[in-house]
C-alpha positions as a printed Julia matrix, in Angstrom:
320×3 Matrix{Float64}:
 -13.68   -2.52   15.31
 -13.92    0.34   17.8
 -15.46   -0.45   21.17
 -17.25   -3.64   20.18
 -17.46   -6.1    23.04
 -16.74   -9.62   21.82
 -19.24  -12.4    22.53
 -17.97  -15.73   23.86
 -20.32  -18.71   24.1
 -20.84  -20.01   27.65
 -19.88  -23.54   26.57
 -16.42  -22.39   25.51
 -15.63  -20.82   28.9
 -14.24  -23.92   30.57
 -13.46  -23.18   34.2
 -10.04  -24.83   34.4
  -8.68  -23.5    31.09
 -10.19  -20.13   30.24
  -7.95  -17.03   30.59
  -8.5   -14.77   33.6
 -10.27  -11.8    32.01
 -13.27   -9.69   33.06
 -16.55  -11.07   31.69
 -19.69   -9.03   31.02
 -23.41   -9.69   30.48
 -25.23   -7.63   27.87
 -28.41   -5.88   28.98
 -29.93   -3.95   26.07
 -27.13   -1.69   24.84
 -25.17   -1.85   28.12
 -22.49   -4.3    29.29
 -22.67   -5.18   32.99
 -19.67   -6.71   34.76
 -20.35  -10.36   35.66
 -16.88  -11.56   36.69
 -13.99   -9.25   37.48
 -10.36   -9.99   36.66
  -8.92  -12.16   39.45
 -12.11  -14.05   40.3
 -12.36  -17.61   38.99
 -15.16  -18.54   36.59
 -16.49  -21.76   38.13
 -18.51  -24.73   36.86
 -21.43  -23.5    38.99
 -21.23  -20.1    37.23
 -21.55  -21.9    33.95
 -24.49  -24.02   35.16
 -26.34  -21.03   36.59
 -25.96  -19.0    33.39
 -27.1   -21.87   31.18
 -30.13  -22.48   33.43
 -31.01  -18.82   32.97
 -30.72  -19.23   29.17
 -27.68  -16.94   28.95
 -25.84  -18.12   25.82
 -23.02  -15.58   25.68
 -20.82  -13.53   27.96
 -18.81  -10.64   26.54
 -15.16   -9.63   26.67
 -13.95   -6.03   26.43
 -11.94   -4.98   23.33
  -8.83   -4.64   25.55
  -8.88   -8.42   26.18
  -9.66   -9.49   22.59
  -6.09  -10.52   21.83
  -5.86  -12.77   24.92
  -9.17  -14.47   24.05
  -8.37  -14.83   20.35
  -5.0   -16.45   21.1
  -6.57  -18.8    23.65
  -9.41  -19.87   21.35
  -7.12  -20.45   18.38
  -4.71  -22.53   20.46
  -7.63  -24.45   21.92
  -9.54  -25.21   18.71
  -7.94  -28.58   17.95
  -8.6   -29.81   21.48
 -12.22  -28.69   21.18
 -12.69  -30.62   17.93
 -11.38  -33.81   19.54
 -13.43  -33.43   22.74
 -16.14  -36.11   22.64
 -17.93  -34.59   25.65
 -18.89  -31.49   23.62
 -21.97  -31.54   21.37
 -21.47  -30.75   17.68
 -23.42  -27.49   18.04
 -21.19  -26.39   20.92
 -18.09  -27.2    18.86
 -19.59  -25.16   16.05
 -20.14  -22.13   18.27
 -16.54  -22.29   19.47
 -14.98  -22.85   16.02
 -17.12  -20.14   14.42
 -16.43  -17.71   17.26
 -12.7   -18.35   16.89
 -12.91  -17.68   13.14
 -14.89  -14.47   13.6
 -12.43  -13.17   16.21
  -9.59  -13.98   13.79
 -11.15  -11.88   11.02
 -11.78   -9.07   13.53
  -8.15   -9.19   14.66
  -6.88   -9.1    11.05
  -9.08   -6.1    10.21
  -7.85   -4.29   13.33
  -4.19   -5.24   12.71
  -3.7    -5.83    8.93
   0.01   -6.61    9.38
  -0.93   -9.84   11.23
  -2.26  -11.34    7.99
   1.32  -12.24    7.04
   1.24  -15.08    9.62
   0.31  -17.75    7.08
   0.5   -20.69    9.51
  -2.18  -19.0    11.64
  -4.6   -18.65    8.7
  -3.91  -22.21    7.59
  -4.44  -23.69   11.07
  -7.69  -21.82   11.5
  -9.13  -22.92    8.14
  -7.99  -26.53    8.79
 -10.12  -26.52   11.95
 -13.05  -24.91   10.13
 -12.91  -27.55    7.37
 -12.73  -30.34    9.92
 -15.82  -29.04   11.68
 -17.77  -28.47    8.46
 -16.98  -32.02    7.38
 -18.02  -33.55   10.71
 -21.49  -32.11   11.28
 -24.42  -32.41    8.87
 -26.02  -29.26   10.25
 -22.79  -27.28   10.47
 -23.98  -24.36    8.35
 -27.11  -23.98   10.51
 -24.96  -23.74   13.65
 -23.69  -20.39   12.36
 -27.04  -18.77   13.1
 -26.6   -18.9    16.87
 -23.33  -16.95   16.65
 -24.42  -14.51   13.94
 -27.01  -12.69   16.03
 -24.34  -11.68   18.55
 -21.75  -10.27   16.23
 -20.66   -7.54   13.86
 -21.59   -7.73   10.21
 -18.29   -7.73    8.26
 -16.64  -10.48   10.3
 -19.68  -12.74   10.47
 -20.26  -12.21    6.76
 -16.68  -13.3     5.94
 -17.16  -16.52    7.9
 -20.63  -17.21    6.48
 -19.33  -16.81    2.91
 -16.4   -19.11    3.72
 -18.56  -21.89    5.19
 -20.99  -21.8     2.26
 -18.16  -21.6    -0.29
 -16.56  -24.74    1.18
 -19.91  -26.57    0.98
 -20.53  -25.43   -2.59
 -17.04  -26.4    -3.73
 -17.43  -29.82   -2.09
 -20.63  -30.46   -4.02
 -19.68  -28.9    -7.39
 -16.03  -29.98   -7.77
 -13.63  -32.69   -6.69
 -11.01  -30.66   -4.85
  -7.93  -31.91   -3.05
  -7.64  -31.0     0.63
  -4.88  -28.48   -0.17
  -6.99  -26.72   -2.78
  -9.93  -26.6    -0.36
  -7.6   -24.97    2.19
  -6.64  -22.34   -0.4
 -10.32  -21.72   -1.14
 -11.1   -21.39    2.59
  -8.25  -18.96    3.28
  -9.01  -16.83    0.22
 -12.71  -16.64    1.03
 -12.15  -15.85    4.72
  -9.98  -12.92    3.61
 -12.1   -11.97    0.55
 -13.07   -8.58    2.01
  -9.62   -7.82    3.44
  -9.3    -4.82    1.09
 -12.03   -3.08    3.07
  -9.38   -2.16    5.65
  -8.28    0.46    3.08
 -11.79    1.92    2.62
 -12.86    4.9     4.75
 -15.19    3.8     7.6
 -17.67    6.54    6.6
 -18.13    4.77    3.26
 -18.29    1.27    4.73
 -20.84    2.27    7.39
 -23.0     4.42    5.11
 -26.55    3.03    5.14
 -27.74    5.47    2.44
 -26.81    5.98   -1.2
 -23.12    6.45   -1.99
 -21.94    9.24   -4.28
 -20.21    8.32   -7.56
 -16.81    9.12   -6.02
 -17.6     6.97   -2.95
 -18.68    4.06   -5.16
 -15.37    4.31   -7.04
 -13.48    4.36   -3.74
 -15.41    1.33   -2.45
 -14.83   -0.6    -5.67
 -11.07   -0.43   -5.16
 -11.23   -2.89   -2.23
 -10.8    -6.18   -4.18
  -7.71   -4.91   -6.03
  -6.18   -3.22   -2.97
  -6.75   -6.34   -0.87
  -5.19   -8.47   -3.6
  -2.12   -6.23   -3.99
  -1.47   -6.07   -0.22
  -1.87   -9.81    0.3
   0.25  -10.65   -2.76
   3.06   -8.47   -1.45
   2.87   -9.35    2.26
   1.75  -13.0     2.5
   2.41  -16.47    1.11
  -1.17  -16.93   -0.11
  -1.57  -19.12   -3.2
  -2.84  -17.84   -6.55
  -6.16  -19.59   -5.84
  -6.6   -17.63   -2.57
  -5.45  -14.37   -4.15
  -7.81  -14.91   -7.1
 -10.78  -15.14   -4.74
  -9.81  -11.85   -3.06
  -9.33  -10.04   -6.39
 -12.26  -11.41   -8.38
 -15.18  -12.0    -5.98
 -17.0    -8.97   -7.46
 -16.53  -10.07  -11.09
 -19.69  -11.17  -12.92
 -20.23  -13.77  -15.65
 -21.66  -11.15  -18.04
 -18.65   -8.84  -17.64
 -20.5    -6.27  -15.52
 -18.34   -6.81  -12.42
 -15.14   -5.21  -11.14
 -12.19   -4.55  -10.84
 -11.23   -6.07  -14.21
 -14.59   -6.6   -15.94
 -13.79  -10.28  -16.56
 -16.33  -12.56  -18.29
 -17.34  -16.2   -17.78
 -14.41  -18.63  -17.99
 -11.89  -15.8   -17.46
 -13.06  -15.73  -13.84
 -11.51  -18.57  -11.78
 -14.0   -21.16  -10.58
 -13.25  -20.38   -6.93
 -13.91  -16.68   -7.53
 -17.18  -17.59   -9.29
 -18.22  -19.63   -6.24
 -17.15  -16.83   -3.87
 -19.17  -14.27   -5.89
 -22.32  -16.38   -5.58
 -21.83  -17.03   -1.85
 -20.99  -13.37   -1.2
 -24.25  -12.13   -2.77
 -26.38  -14.91   -1.25
 -25.04  -14.25    2.26
 -25.52  -10.48    1.83
 -29.18  -11.04    0.94
 -29.85  -13.48    3.79
 -28.31  -11.64    6.77
 -30.06   -8.86    8.72
 -28.68   -5.37    8.1
 -29.65   -2.09    9.76
 -31.11   -0.93    6.42
 -32.82   -4.19    5.37
 -34.27   -7.38    6.85
 -32.81  -10.74    5.79
 -34.51  -12.52    2.88
 -35.39  -16.22    2.98
 -33.12  -18.69    1.15
 -35.72  -19.34   -1.55
 -36.32  -15.64   -2.27
 -32.59  -14.86   -2.31
 -31.87  -17.65   -4.82
 -34.87  -16.57   -6.93
 -33.53  -12.98   -7.1
 -30.09  -14.24   -8.12
 -31.56  -16.45  -10.85
 -34.08  -13.98  -12.25
 -33.35  -10.34  -11.4
 -29.57  -10.91  -11.62
 -29.77  -13.31  -14.57
 -26.46  -13.59  -16.42
 -24.38  -12.45  -13.43
 -23.56  -15.94  -12.17
 -22.72  -19.44  -13.42
 -26.14  -21.12  -13.7
 -24.9   -24.6   -12.8
 -23.37  -23.26   -9.61
 -26.6   -21.44   -8.77
 -28.44  -24.76   -9.07
 -25.93  -26.35   -6.69
 -26.4   -23.44   -4.26
 -30.17  -23.95   -4.39
 -29.73  -27.64   -3.56
 -27.61  -26.76   -0.52
 -29.59  -23.91    1.05
 -33.17  -24.79    0.11
 -33.27  -28.14    1.94
 -33.89  -29.34    5.51
 -30.18  -29.99    6.15
 -28.12  -27.39    4.26
 -24.79  -29.09    5.07
 -25.69  -32.57    3.89
 -23.28  -32.55    0.97
 -19.99  -32.72    2.85
């Protein structure tokens, strides 16, 4: 993650609870100190910032662990707090999830803490089930974050919504789906940053190196965690394609688990609809059209229809 400053929504910085860390305001590419360590962040600070339309303050990478721990421990209280609007809850829950993925990518050994992953996805599911516009709430957080971590969360949220509409899953299976999808790109921790960050065309050798990430993620997680076969299947098979043109195993149709089929669809859709340095985001309708026509045969057509029903409507989250 390097020197990425971590955004924290103003609403989640509650004066009496928030850890004592330095807080920064972003101005262009610079981070300007707003509150030093040792000075209380007060309710009037919060009011003033919100009046000035400041949505986020930033925390330095050195304090990420303190903030991540606080937000994860605080998530259940946030969900139960009737004084917070649904959108505010969404910002906090999404921010917590993104910080979690960032922490796991920075410290891969932490992924073995299964209770942490489970608790986090439980809170995410609870929020997604409680707010009709929950998927839309992601947008306000996405603009302030780093691609890989936001992408993991976006794919997870959409995968949960698609599963809920397409299949009758038990809560436990939905948890497995959520955990597997949140960690679907975990294998990228083993890919050289120069390959991951390359905005141009990769060489044949680089493509081969990149394509190892689903299998390497699967093998590491299988050996070092208590993830279920459903979760592990999502990690291993999210780049498989219905027509057999995917990787790492070249599986076809029914040989690909249904959760991996859903993850594959959500992964591609979210890649097409998020801004990248090399390409502007596509609209939902255009992204679905490309997946149905230009990528015909790659995905389960029934699931593509369900995706279209979710994302090409006024309220994308109406199906939970």
